[in-house]
């Protein structure tokens, strides 16, 4: 219980964050959220009915149990992202925001210049900003220096399921910044989540890896266990890799 994820002035017991899109039904989503053990749930502001008219995704999320992390998915300019974040703060009464400013429709890679511009505005306005960025240590440091509460480098393109394509960049980011590093995008299965945590990342955020599985509820549980196992392995300190064998039983003292 002492090993908690700290973001801004908030603390969480779970290091797995999950999204709410792409599920076949709202009931399936609710079951998957429960099995994931997540405490932070992301919602795409531009895809949620915030005015209270008609049914909304928010009707199916227990806000007494989960901390909502609104995101600016679908925004292609800094102005769009800032406007969406302000709307989320007013409607959902939270200063948390997962900041996304997309630069390309095909790859969904972030627009770094616009991301920095939006982050600067939102941090100044008192938001707790968690920016989705590429796996660039320089960019991660710039976002930290602006006052972002965490950095969220992609493992691979959004929804690709390719896992961590460049673990070495992630390791450099971990050495470069002091704020939490949360791998976001590209996680496809439990082993991907475990690798991220074994590298020393502070958390993992995913949506498609769970919602797109043949059995999302089981996959949610698998991801929870993988994140927990990966974190424990990181804290335990793995043995060094060696080219040649080392006997499990010492040879000294054996009776001939």
Coordinates of N, CA, C and O in Angstrom, one line a residue, residues 21 33-34 50 57 60 72 76-78 88 104 112 118 131 143-144 155-156 166 200 202 211 217 234 243:
X21 N -13.7 3.7 -24.5 CA -14.2 3.6 -25.8 C -14.1 2.2 -26.4 O -13.4 1.3 -25.9
X33 N -13.9 -2.6 -16.5 CA -13.4 -1.6 -15.5 C -13.2 -2.2 -14.2 O -12.2 -2.1 -13.5
X34 N -14.2 -3.0 -13.7 CA -14.1 -3.7 -12.4 C -12.9 -4.7 -12.4 O -12.1 -4.7 -11.4
X50 N -22.2 16.1 -22.5 CA -21.9 16.7 -21.2 C -23.1 17.6 -20.8 O -23.1 18.2 -19.6
X57 N -22.3 8.4 -21.7 CA -21.4 7.4 -21.2 C -21.2 7.5 -19.7 O -21.0 6.5 -19.0
X60 N -22.8 5.5 -16.9 CA -22.4 4.1 -16.7 C -21.1 4.0 -16.0 O -20.5 2.9 -15.9
X72 N -8.4 15.0 -24.5 CA -8.7 15.9 -25.6 C -8.6 15.2 -27.0 O -8.1 15.8 -27.9
X76 N -6.9 18.7 -33.1 CA -5.8 18.8 -34.1 C -5.1 20.1 -34.0 O -4.1 20.4 -34.7
X77 N -5.5 21.0 -33.1 CA -4.8 22.3 -32.9 C -4.8 22.5 -31.4 O -5.5 22.0 -30.6
X78 N -3.8 23.4 -31.0 CA -3.7 23.8 -29.6 C -5.0 24.4 -29.1 O -5.4 24.2 -28.0
X88 N -14.3 20.4 -20.3 CA -14.3 19.3 -19.4 C -14.2 19.7 -17.9 O -14.9 19.2 -17.0
X104 N -1.4 14.1 -37.2 CA -1.5 13.3 -38.4 C -2.6 12.3 -38.3 O -2.7 11.5 -37.3
X112 N 4.0 18.0 -31.8 CA 4.8 18.4 -30.6 C 4.7 19.9 -30.4 O 4.6 20.4 -29.3
X118 N -0.3 24.2 -26.1 CA -1.5 23.9 -25.3 C -1.1 23.6 -23.8 O -1.8 24.1 -22.9
X131 N 0.3 14.9 -20.6 CA 0.4 15.0 -22.0 C 0.8 13.7 -22.7 O 1.7 13.1 -22.3
X143 N 8.2 19.2 -21.6 CA 6.8 19.1 -21.0 C 6.9 19.2 -19.4 O 6.2 19.8 -18.8
X144 N 7.9 18.5 -18.9 CA 8.2 18.6 -17.4 C 8.5 20.0 -17.0 O 8.0 20.5 -16.0
X155 N 4.0 3.9 -26.6 CA 4.7 2.7 -26.8 C 4.8 2.4 -28.3 O 5.8 1.9 -28.8
X156 N 3.7 2.7 -29.0 CA 3.6 2.4 -30.4 C 2.3 3.3 -30.9 O 1.6 3.8 -30.0
X166 N 10.4 1.0 -28.9 CA 11.7 1.5 -28.6 C 11.9 1.6 -27.1 O 11.8 2.7 -26.5
X200 N 10.6 0.3 -15.5 CA 10.5 1.3 -14.4 C 9.5 2.4 -14.6 O 9.4 3.4 -13.9
X202 N 6.0 4.3 -14.4 CA 5.2 4.5 -13.2 C 3.8 4.0 -13.4 O 3.0 3.8 -12.5
X211 N -10.4 -3.3 -24.7 CA -11.7 -3.2 -25.4 C -11.8 -4.0 -26.7 O -12.8 -4.5 -27.1
X217 N -13.2 -8.6 -20.7 CA -13.3 -8.7 -19.3 C -12.1 -9.5 -18.8 O -11.4 -9.1 -17.8
X234 N 10.2 -5.0 -11.1 CA 11.1 -3.8 -11.2 C 11.6 -3.5 -9.8 O 12.8 -3.3 -9.6
X243 N 26.1 -13.8 -20.9 CA 26.2 -14.6 -22.1 C 26.3 -16.1 -21.8 O 25.8 -16.9 -22.5

